[in-house]
Amino acid sequence: MSAKFVFFPVDNGDMTLIRLADNVSTTLLIDIHIRKAADDQNDQTPDVAKLLRERLLKDRNERPYVDAFLLSHPDKDHCTGLNKHFWLGSPEDYPDDKLPQSEKRIIIRELWSSPMVFRRASKNLTLCDDAKAFNKEARRRVKYWRDYGFAGEGNRILILGEDENGKTDDLSEILIKEKETIGKINGCSTSGYFSAKLLAPFPKQDDNDSEELLSKNHSSVVLNIGLSAYQWATPTRFLTGGDAEVAIWERLWTKYENTPEELSYDLLQAPHHCSWRTLSYDSWSTYREEADASKNARDALGQARDGAIIVASSKKILDDDVDPPCIRAKTEYLAILKPIDGSFLCTGDIKGCNTLELTPQGDGSVIRKVAAATTAAGIAVSSSAPRAGCHD
């Protein structure tokens, strides 16, 4: 199968499936937002659980699975539906084998979790039941690793970012530190097909003010992913950062302004559902056009490559006081894209029960197709002209 990015229509929420071009069609799911209404056949909310299942493979026991699941941060609109649609527990205890395929819970072969993100979120947020369930499962898998020194499918975990006070020091084999690169999924090398550099979360800060600022700015896992159309092809760079807000992006620019290629992208998922708070400390509803954008945050999010695409996973963006999504944020992104002939897309603009699918090309560019829920086929429409020599 071909490599692709799949963005699901979940209103103001995130749910993104990445499929590799390797011979086992490895999958990485980033966040979910499967609302209760989406499970109601009499409701017109897109049935994204069904759309997801149609794109997943089954193991030898006919159980649907994802090779890895990343929760960027524990807000409700990034983990709703986890308990209902995914199996959380030992794979040996999986109870759904006799159920119809549509009711079998999805196996998570490897969980990607950031204890530092959870720790910061817990200071300012009451965790929802799905977030608590994710955290419980992460703890189970860490304990399994500590007990046995290894883990197989369904018990694996990858820790993204060091925890405070040396709490992850004994987990070096399953720990990815800030600035390190992920080169495996579910214990298997993805060399030439996939890589992901961990840009955030930042380690615990020495001074309380800095730590408090990061906690209040929706600390999230930030990755710059490289996904290749085929092995060793020029990778499409996908920058994704959950709900990370302005202070996070300012700090990233401070770290990488001398090496901006670390933040460069062919595809960006507009953080926090195209929120103005990603680009500014000023309230959009209060200041409207007088609101000032942060230069450093805009520079961090402005490293678009030739022909880049920015995707807002949000409701339809209107010219009003709402944030997110925010019309002023969209305007800034359009200004970033204009000089490089890029495109801005929004999942809220998709009609019907469809996904937004983007396919990497050999030169690192992407083409877009909208796939119908009932078929994996679709007509590809080029979103930007192919380019040569624009990547390292």
mmCIF file of N, CA and C in Angstrom, residues 2 49 100 117 132 142 158 214-215 219 248 254 263 269 326 330 334 351 354 364 379:
data_model
loop_
_atom_site.group_PDB
_atom_site.id
_atom_site.type_symbol
_atom_site.label_atom_id
_atom_site.label_comp_id
_atom_site.label_asym_id
_atom_site.label_seq_id
_atom_site.Cartn_x
_atom_site.Cartn_y
_atom_site.Cartn_z
ATOM 1 N N SER A 2 0.308 2.347 -0.453
ATOM 2 C CA SER A 2 1.054 3.597 -0.513
ATOM 3 C C SER A 2 1.044 4.290 0.841
ATOM 4 N N ALA A 49 -15.233 6.210 13.705
ATOM 5 C CA ALA A 49 -14.769 4.883 14.128
ATOM 6 C C ALA A 49 -14.863 3.907 12.959
ATOM 7 N N PRO A 100 -18.820 -9.307 16.452
ATOM 8 C CA PRO A 100 -18.682 -8.884 15.057
ATOM 9 C C PRO A 100 -17.496 -7.927 14.916
ATOM 10 N N VAL A 117 3.971 15.632 29.697
ATOM 11 C CA VAL A 117 2.765 16.293 29.201
ATOM 12 C C VAL A 117 1.604 16.040 30.159
ATOM 13 N N LYS A 132 -7.771 9.374 31.767
ATOM 14 C CA LYS A 132 -7.371 8.561 32.922
ATOM 15 C C LYS A 132 -7.123 7.119 32.499
ATOM 16 N N VAL A 142 4.442 0.364 31.431
ATOM 17 C CA VAL A 142 5.746 0.684 32.040
ATOM 18 C C VAL A 142 6.085 -0.358 33.108
ATOM 19 N N LEU A 158 6.387 3.418 24.306
ATOM 20 C CA LEU A 158 7.497 4.324 24.015
ATOM 21 C C LEU A 158 7.245 5.606 24.794
ATOM 22 N N LEU A 214 4.760 26.860 30.668
ATOM 23 C CA LEU A 214 4.616 25.710 29.789
ATOM 24 C C LEU A 214 3.359 24.927 30.123
ATOM 25 N N SER A 215 3.036 24.812 31.398
ATOM 26 C CA SER A 215 1.837 24.082 31.810
ATOM 27 C C SER A 215 0.573 24.755 31.313
ATOM 28 N N SER A 219 0.928 22.195 26.991
ATOM 29 C CA SER A 219 2.090 21.376 26.662
ATOM 30 C C SER A 219 1.642 20.119 25.926
ATOM 31 N N ILE A 248 4.989 27.783 23.733
ATOM 32 C CA ILE A 248 5.719 26.592 23.264
ATOM 33 C C ILE A 248 6.426 26.893 21.952
ATOM 34 N N THR A 254 13.301 29.921 19.640
ATOM 35 C CA THR A 254 14.542 30.279 20.335
ATOM 36 C C THR A 254 15.571 29.150 20.216
ATOM 37 N N LEU A 263 12.383 22.795 11.915
ATOM 38 C CA LEU A 263 10.958 23.116 12.005
ATOM 39 C C LEU A 263 10.292 23.167 10.629
ATOM 40 N N GLN A 269 -0.100 20.434 10.623
ATOM 41 C CA GLN A 269 -1.422 20.416 11.233
ATOM 42 C C GLN A 269 -1.518 21.636 12.136
ATOM 43 N N CYS A 326 -10.109 30.047 14.408
ATOM 44 C CA CYS A 326 -10.099 31.502 14.348
ATOM 45 C C CYS A 326 -9.731 31.985 12.951
ATOM 46 N N LYS A 330 -6.219 31.645 10.522
ATOM 47 C CA LYS A 330 -6.227 31.204 9.127
ATOM 48 C C LYS A 330 -5.581 32.245 8.227
ATOM 49 N N LEU A 334 -2.443 31.657 5.758
ATOM 50 C CA LEU A 334 -2.509 31.954 4.320
ATOM 51 C C LEU A 334 -1.363 32.871 3.900
ATOM 52 N N LYS A 351 -17.465 17.720 2.835
ATOM 53 C CA LYS A 351 -18.887 17.401 2.837
ATOM 54 C C LYS A 351 -19.092 15.903 3.035
ATOM 55 N N ASN A 354 -16.607 11.892 4.866
ATOM 56 C CA ASN A 354 -15.373 11.672 4.128
ATOM 57 C C ASN A 354 -14.165 12.048 4.969
ATOM 58 N N GLY A 364 8.913 14.621 -2.004
ATOM 59 C CA GLY A 364 8.542 15.192 -0.711
ATOM 60 C C GLY A 364 7.250 15.989 -0.729
ATOM 61 N N ILE A 379 -9.871 9.920 -6.618
ATOM 62 C CA ILE A 379 -9.160 10.585 -7.696
ATOM 63 C C ILE A 379 -8.204 11.583 -7.097
#
